[in-house]
mmCIF file of N, CA and C in Angstrom:
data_model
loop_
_atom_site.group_PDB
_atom_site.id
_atom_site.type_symbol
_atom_site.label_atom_id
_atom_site.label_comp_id
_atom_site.label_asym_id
_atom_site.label_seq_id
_atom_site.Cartn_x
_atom_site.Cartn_y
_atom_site.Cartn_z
ATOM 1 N N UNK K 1081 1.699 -1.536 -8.298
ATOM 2 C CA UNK K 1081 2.821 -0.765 -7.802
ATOM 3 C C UNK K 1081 3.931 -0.778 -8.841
ATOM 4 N N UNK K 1082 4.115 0.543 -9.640
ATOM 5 C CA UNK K 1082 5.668 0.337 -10.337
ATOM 6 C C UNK K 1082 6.860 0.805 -9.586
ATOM 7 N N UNK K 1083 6.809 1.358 -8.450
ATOM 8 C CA UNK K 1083 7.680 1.559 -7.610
ATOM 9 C C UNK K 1083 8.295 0.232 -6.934
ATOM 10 N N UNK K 1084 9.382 -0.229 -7.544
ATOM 11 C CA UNK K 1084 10.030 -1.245 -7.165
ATOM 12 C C UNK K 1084 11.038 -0.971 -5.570
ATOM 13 N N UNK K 1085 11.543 0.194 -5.348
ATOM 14 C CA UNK K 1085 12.055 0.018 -4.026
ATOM 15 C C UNK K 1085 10.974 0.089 -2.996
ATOM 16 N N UNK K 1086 9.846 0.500 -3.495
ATOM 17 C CA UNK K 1086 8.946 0.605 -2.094
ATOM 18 C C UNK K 1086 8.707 -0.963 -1.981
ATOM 19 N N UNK K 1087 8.232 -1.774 -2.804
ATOM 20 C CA UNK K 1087 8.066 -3.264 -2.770
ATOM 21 C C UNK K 1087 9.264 -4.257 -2.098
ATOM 22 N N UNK K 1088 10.217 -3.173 -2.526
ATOM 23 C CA UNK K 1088 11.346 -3.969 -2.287
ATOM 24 C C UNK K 1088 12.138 -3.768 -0.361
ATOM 25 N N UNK K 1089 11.208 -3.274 0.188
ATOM 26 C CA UNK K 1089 11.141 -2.512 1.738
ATOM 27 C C UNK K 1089 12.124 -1.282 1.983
ATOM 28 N N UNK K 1090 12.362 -0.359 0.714
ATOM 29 C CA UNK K 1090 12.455 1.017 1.068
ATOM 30 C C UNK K 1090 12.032 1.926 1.833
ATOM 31 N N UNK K 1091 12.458 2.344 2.767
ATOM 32 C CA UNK K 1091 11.323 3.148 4.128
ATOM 33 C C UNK K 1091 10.851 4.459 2.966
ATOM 34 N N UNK K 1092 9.456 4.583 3.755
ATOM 35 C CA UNK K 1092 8.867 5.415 2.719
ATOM 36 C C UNK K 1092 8.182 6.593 3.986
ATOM 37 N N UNK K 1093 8.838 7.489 3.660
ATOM 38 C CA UNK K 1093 7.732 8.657 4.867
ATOM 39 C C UNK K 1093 6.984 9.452 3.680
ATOM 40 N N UNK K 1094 5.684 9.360 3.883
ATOM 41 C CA UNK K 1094 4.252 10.240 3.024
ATOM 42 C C UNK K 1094 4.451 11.658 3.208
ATOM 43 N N UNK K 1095 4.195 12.148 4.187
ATOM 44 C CA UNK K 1095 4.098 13.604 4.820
ATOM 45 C C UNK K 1095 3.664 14.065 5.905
ATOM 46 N N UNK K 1096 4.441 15.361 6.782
ATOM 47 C CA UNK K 1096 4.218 16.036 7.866
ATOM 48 C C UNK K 1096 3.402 16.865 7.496
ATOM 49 N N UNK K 1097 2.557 17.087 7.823
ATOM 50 C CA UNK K 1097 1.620 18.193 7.791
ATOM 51 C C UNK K 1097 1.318 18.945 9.352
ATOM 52 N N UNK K 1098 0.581 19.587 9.435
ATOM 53 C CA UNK K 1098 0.201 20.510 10.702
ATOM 54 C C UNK K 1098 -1.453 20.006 10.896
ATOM 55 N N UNK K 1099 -2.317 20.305 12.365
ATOM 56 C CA UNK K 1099 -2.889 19.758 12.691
ATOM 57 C C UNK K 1099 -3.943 20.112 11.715
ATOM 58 N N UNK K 1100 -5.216 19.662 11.680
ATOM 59 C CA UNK K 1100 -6.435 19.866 11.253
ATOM 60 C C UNK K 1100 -6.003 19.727 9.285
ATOM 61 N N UNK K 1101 -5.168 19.476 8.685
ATOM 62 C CA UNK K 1101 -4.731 19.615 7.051
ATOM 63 C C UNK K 1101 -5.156 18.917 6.133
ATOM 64 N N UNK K 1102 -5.730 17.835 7.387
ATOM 65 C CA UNK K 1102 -6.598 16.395 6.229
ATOM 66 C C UNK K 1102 -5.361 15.485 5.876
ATOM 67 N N UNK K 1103 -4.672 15.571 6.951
ATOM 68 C CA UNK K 1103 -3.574 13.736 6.952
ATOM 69 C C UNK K 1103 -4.567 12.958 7.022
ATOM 70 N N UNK K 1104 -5.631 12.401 7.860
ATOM 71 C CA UNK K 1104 -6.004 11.551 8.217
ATOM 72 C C UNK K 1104 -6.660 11.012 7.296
ATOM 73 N N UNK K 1105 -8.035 12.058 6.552
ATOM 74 C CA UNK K 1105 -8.616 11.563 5.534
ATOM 75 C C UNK K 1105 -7.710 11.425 4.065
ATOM 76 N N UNK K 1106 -6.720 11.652 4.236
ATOM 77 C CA UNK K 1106 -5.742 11.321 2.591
ATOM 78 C C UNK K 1106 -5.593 9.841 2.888
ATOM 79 N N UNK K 1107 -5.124 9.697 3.977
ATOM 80 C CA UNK K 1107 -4.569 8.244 4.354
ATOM 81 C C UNK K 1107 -5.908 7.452 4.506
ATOM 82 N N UNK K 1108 -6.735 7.664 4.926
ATOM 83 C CA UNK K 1108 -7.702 6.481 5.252
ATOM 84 C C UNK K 1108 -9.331 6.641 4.177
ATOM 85 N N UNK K 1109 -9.247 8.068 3.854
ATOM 86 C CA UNK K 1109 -10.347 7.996 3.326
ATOM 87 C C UNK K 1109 -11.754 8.150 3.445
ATOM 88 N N UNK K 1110 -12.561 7.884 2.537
ATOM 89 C CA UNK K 1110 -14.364 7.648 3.051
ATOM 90 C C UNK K 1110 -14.668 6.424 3.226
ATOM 91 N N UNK K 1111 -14.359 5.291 4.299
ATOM 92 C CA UNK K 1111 -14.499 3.924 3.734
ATOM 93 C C UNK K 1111 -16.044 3.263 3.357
ATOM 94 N N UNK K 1112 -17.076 4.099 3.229
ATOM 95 C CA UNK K 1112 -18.630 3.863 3.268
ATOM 96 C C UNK K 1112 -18.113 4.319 1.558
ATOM 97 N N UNK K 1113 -17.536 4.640 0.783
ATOM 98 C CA UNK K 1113 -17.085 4.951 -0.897
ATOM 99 C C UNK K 1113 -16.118 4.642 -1.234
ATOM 100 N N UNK K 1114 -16.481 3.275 -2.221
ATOM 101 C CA UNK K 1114 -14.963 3.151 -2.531
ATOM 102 C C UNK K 1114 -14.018 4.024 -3.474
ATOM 103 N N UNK K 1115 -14.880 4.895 -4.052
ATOM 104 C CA UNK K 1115 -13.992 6.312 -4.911
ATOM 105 C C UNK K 1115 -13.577 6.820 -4.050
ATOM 106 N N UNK K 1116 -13.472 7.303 -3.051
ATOM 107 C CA UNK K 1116 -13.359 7.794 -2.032
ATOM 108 C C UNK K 1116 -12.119 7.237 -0.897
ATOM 109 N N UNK K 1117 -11.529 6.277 -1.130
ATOM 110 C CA UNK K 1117 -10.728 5.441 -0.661
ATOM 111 C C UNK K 1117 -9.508 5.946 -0.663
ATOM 112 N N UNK K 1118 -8.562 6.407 0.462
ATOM 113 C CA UNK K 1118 -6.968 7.263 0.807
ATOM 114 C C UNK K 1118 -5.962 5.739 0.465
ATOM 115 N N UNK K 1119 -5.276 6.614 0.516
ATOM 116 C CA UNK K 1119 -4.085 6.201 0.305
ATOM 117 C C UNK K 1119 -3.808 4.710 0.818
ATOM 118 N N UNK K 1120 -4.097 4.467 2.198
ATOM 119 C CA UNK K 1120 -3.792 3.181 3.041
ATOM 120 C C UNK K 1120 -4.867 2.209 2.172
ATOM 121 N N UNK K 1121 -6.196 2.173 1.662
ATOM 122 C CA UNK K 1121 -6.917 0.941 1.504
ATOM 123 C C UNK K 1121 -6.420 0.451 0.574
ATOM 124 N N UNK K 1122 -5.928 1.770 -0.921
ATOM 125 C CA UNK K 1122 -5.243 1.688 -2.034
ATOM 126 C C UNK K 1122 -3.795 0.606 -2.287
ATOM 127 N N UNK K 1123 -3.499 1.135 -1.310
ATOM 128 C CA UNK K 1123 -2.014 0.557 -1.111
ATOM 129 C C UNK K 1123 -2.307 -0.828 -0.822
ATOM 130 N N UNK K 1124 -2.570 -1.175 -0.183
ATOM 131 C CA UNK K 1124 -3.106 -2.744 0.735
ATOM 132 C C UNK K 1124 -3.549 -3.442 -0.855
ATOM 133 N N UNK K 1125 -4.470 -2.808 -1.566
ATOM 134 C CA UNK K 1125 -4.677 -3.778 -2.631
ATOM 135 C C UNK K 1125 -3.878 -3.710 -3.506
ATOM 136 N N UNK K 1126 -3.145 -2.777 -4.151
ATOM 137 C CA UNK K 1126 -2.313 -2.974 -5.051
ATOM 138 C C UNK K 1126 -0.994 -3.609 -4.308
ATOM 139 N N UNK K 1127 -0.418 -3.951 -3.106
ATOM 140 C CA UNK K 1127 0.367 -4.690 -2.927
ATOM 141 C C UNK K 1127 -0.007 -6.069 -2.927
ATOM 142 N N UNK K 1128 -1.275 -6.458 -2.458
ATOM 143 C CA UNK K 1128 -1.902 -7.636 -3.163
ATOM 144 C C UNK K 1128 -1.623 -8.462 -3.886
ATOM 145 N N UNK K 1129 -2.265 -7.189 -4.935
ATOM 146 C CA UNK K 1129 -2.625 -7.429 -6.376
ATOM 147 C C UNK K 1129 -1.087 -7.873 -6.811
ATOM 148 N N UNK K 1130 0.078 -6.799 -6.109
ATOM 149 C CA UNK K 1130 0.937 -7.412 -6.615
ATOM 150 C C UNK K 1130 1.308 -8.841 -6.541
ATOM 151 N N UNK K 1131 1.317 -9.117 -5.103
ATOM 152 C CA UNK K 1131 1.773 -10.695 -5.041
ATOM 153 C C UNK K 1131 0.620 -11.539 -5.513
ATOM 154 N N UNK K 1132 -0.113 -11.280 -5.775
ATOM 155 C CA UNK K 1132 -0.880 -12.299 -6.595
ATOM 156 C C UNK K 1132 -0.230 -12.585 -8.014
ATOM 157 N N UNK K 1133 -0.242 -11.425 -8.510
ATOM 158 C CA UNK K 1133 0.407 -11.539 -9.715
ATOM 159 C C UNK K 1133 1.821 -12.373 -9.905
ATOM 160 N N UNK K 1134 2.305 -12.004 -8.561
ATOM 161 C CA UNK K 1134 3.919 -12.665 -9.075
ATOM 162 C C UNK K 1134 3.461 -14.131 -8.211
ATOM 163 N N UNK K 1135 2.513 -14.345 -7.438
ATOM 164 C CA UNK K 1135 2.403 -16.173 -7.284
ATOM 165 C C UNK K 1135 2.067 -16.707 -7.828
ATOM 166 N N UNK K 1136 1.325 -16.488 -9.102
ATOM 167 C CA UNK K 1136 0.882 -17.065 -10.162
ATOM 168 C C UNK K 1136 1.865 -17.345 -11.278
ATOM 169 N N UNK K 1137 2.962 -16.307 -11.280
ATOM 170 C CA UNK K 1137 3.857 -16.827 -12.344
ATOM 171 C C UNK K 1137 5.207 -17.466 -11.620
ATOM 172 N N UNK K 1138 5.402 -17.325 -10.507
ATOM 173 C CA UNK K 1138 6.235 -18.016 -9.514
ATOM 174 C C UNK K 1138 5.866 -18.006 -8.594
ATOM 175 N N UNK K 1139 5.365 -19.337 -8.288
ATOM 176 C CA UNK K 1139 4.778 -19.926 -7.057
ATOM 177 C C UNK K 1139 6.025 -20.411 -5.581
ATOM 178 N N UNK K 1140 7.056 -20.607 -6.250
ATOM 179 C CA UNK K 1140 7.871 -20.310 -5.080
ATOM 180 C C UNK K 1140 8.304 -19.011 -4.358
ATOM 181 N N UNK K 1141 7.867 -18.331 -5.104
ATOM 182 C CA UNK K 1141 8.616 -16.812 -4.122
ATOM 183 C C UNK K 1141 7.530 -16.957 -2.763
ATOM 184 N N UNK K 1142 8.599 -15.566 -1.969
ATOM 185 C CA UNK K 1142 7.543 -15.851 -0.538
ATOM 186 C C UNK K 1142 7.632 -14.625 -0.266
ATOM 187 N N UNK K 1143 6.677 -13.430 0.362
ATOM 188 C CA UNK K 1143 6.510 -12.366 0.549
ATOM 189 C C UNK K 1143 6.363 -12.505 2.082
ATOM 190 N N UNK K 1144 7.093 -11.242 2.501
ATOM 191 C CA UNK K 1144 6.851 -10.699 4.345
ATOM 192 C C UNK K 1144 6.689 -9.420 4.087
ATOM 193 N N UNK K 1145 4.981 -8.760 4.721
ATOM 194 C CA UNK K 1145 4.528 -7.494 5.007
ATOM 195 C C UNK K 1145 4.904 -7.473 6.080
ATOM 196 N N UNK K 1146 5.154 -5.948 6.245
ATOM 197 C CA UNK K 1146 5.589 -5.525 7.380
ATOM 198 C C UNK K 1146 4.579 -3.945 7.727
ATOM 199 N N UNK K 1147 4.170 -3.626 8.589
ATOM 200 C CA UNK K 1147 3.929 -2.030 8.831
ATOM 201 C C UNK K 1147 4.288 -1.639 10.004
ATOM 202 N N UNK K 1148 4.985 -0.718 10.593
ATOM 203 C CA UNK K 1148 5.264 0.718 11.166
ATOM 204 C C UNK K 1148 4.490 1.754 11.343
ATOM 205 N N UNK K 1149 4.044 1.709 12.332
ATOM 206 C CA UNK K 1149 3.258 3.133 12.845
ATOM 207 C C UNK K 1149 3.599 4.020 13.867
#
């Protein structure tokens, strides 16, 4: 993630779309492919990935996920 206010708990709205437009599969994906993988599985690991990264070089920080639906 180089987006530092989204990390940093910036409310983030994706998009309104109209019915049938393919919100669902942007966000969630093919999960039987991982090329194929929307937006939500993506996200989940690169926020991860992030705090992995920063507990390894500071092991005191402390992270709180949060989600909204």
């Amino acid at each position: 993630l180089n987006n530092i206010q989204f990390v940093s708990g910036q409310p983030l709205k994706i998009f309104n779309a109209s019915a049938g437009s393919g919100k669902t599969y942007t966000l969630l994906g093919d999960p039987s492919h991982p090329e194929t993988q929307g937006l939500v599985p993506r996200t989940i690991q690169d926020i991860f990935g992030y705090i992995q990264s920063h507990e390894r070089t500071n092991p005191s920080l402390k992270f709180q996920i949060q989600l909204q639906v």
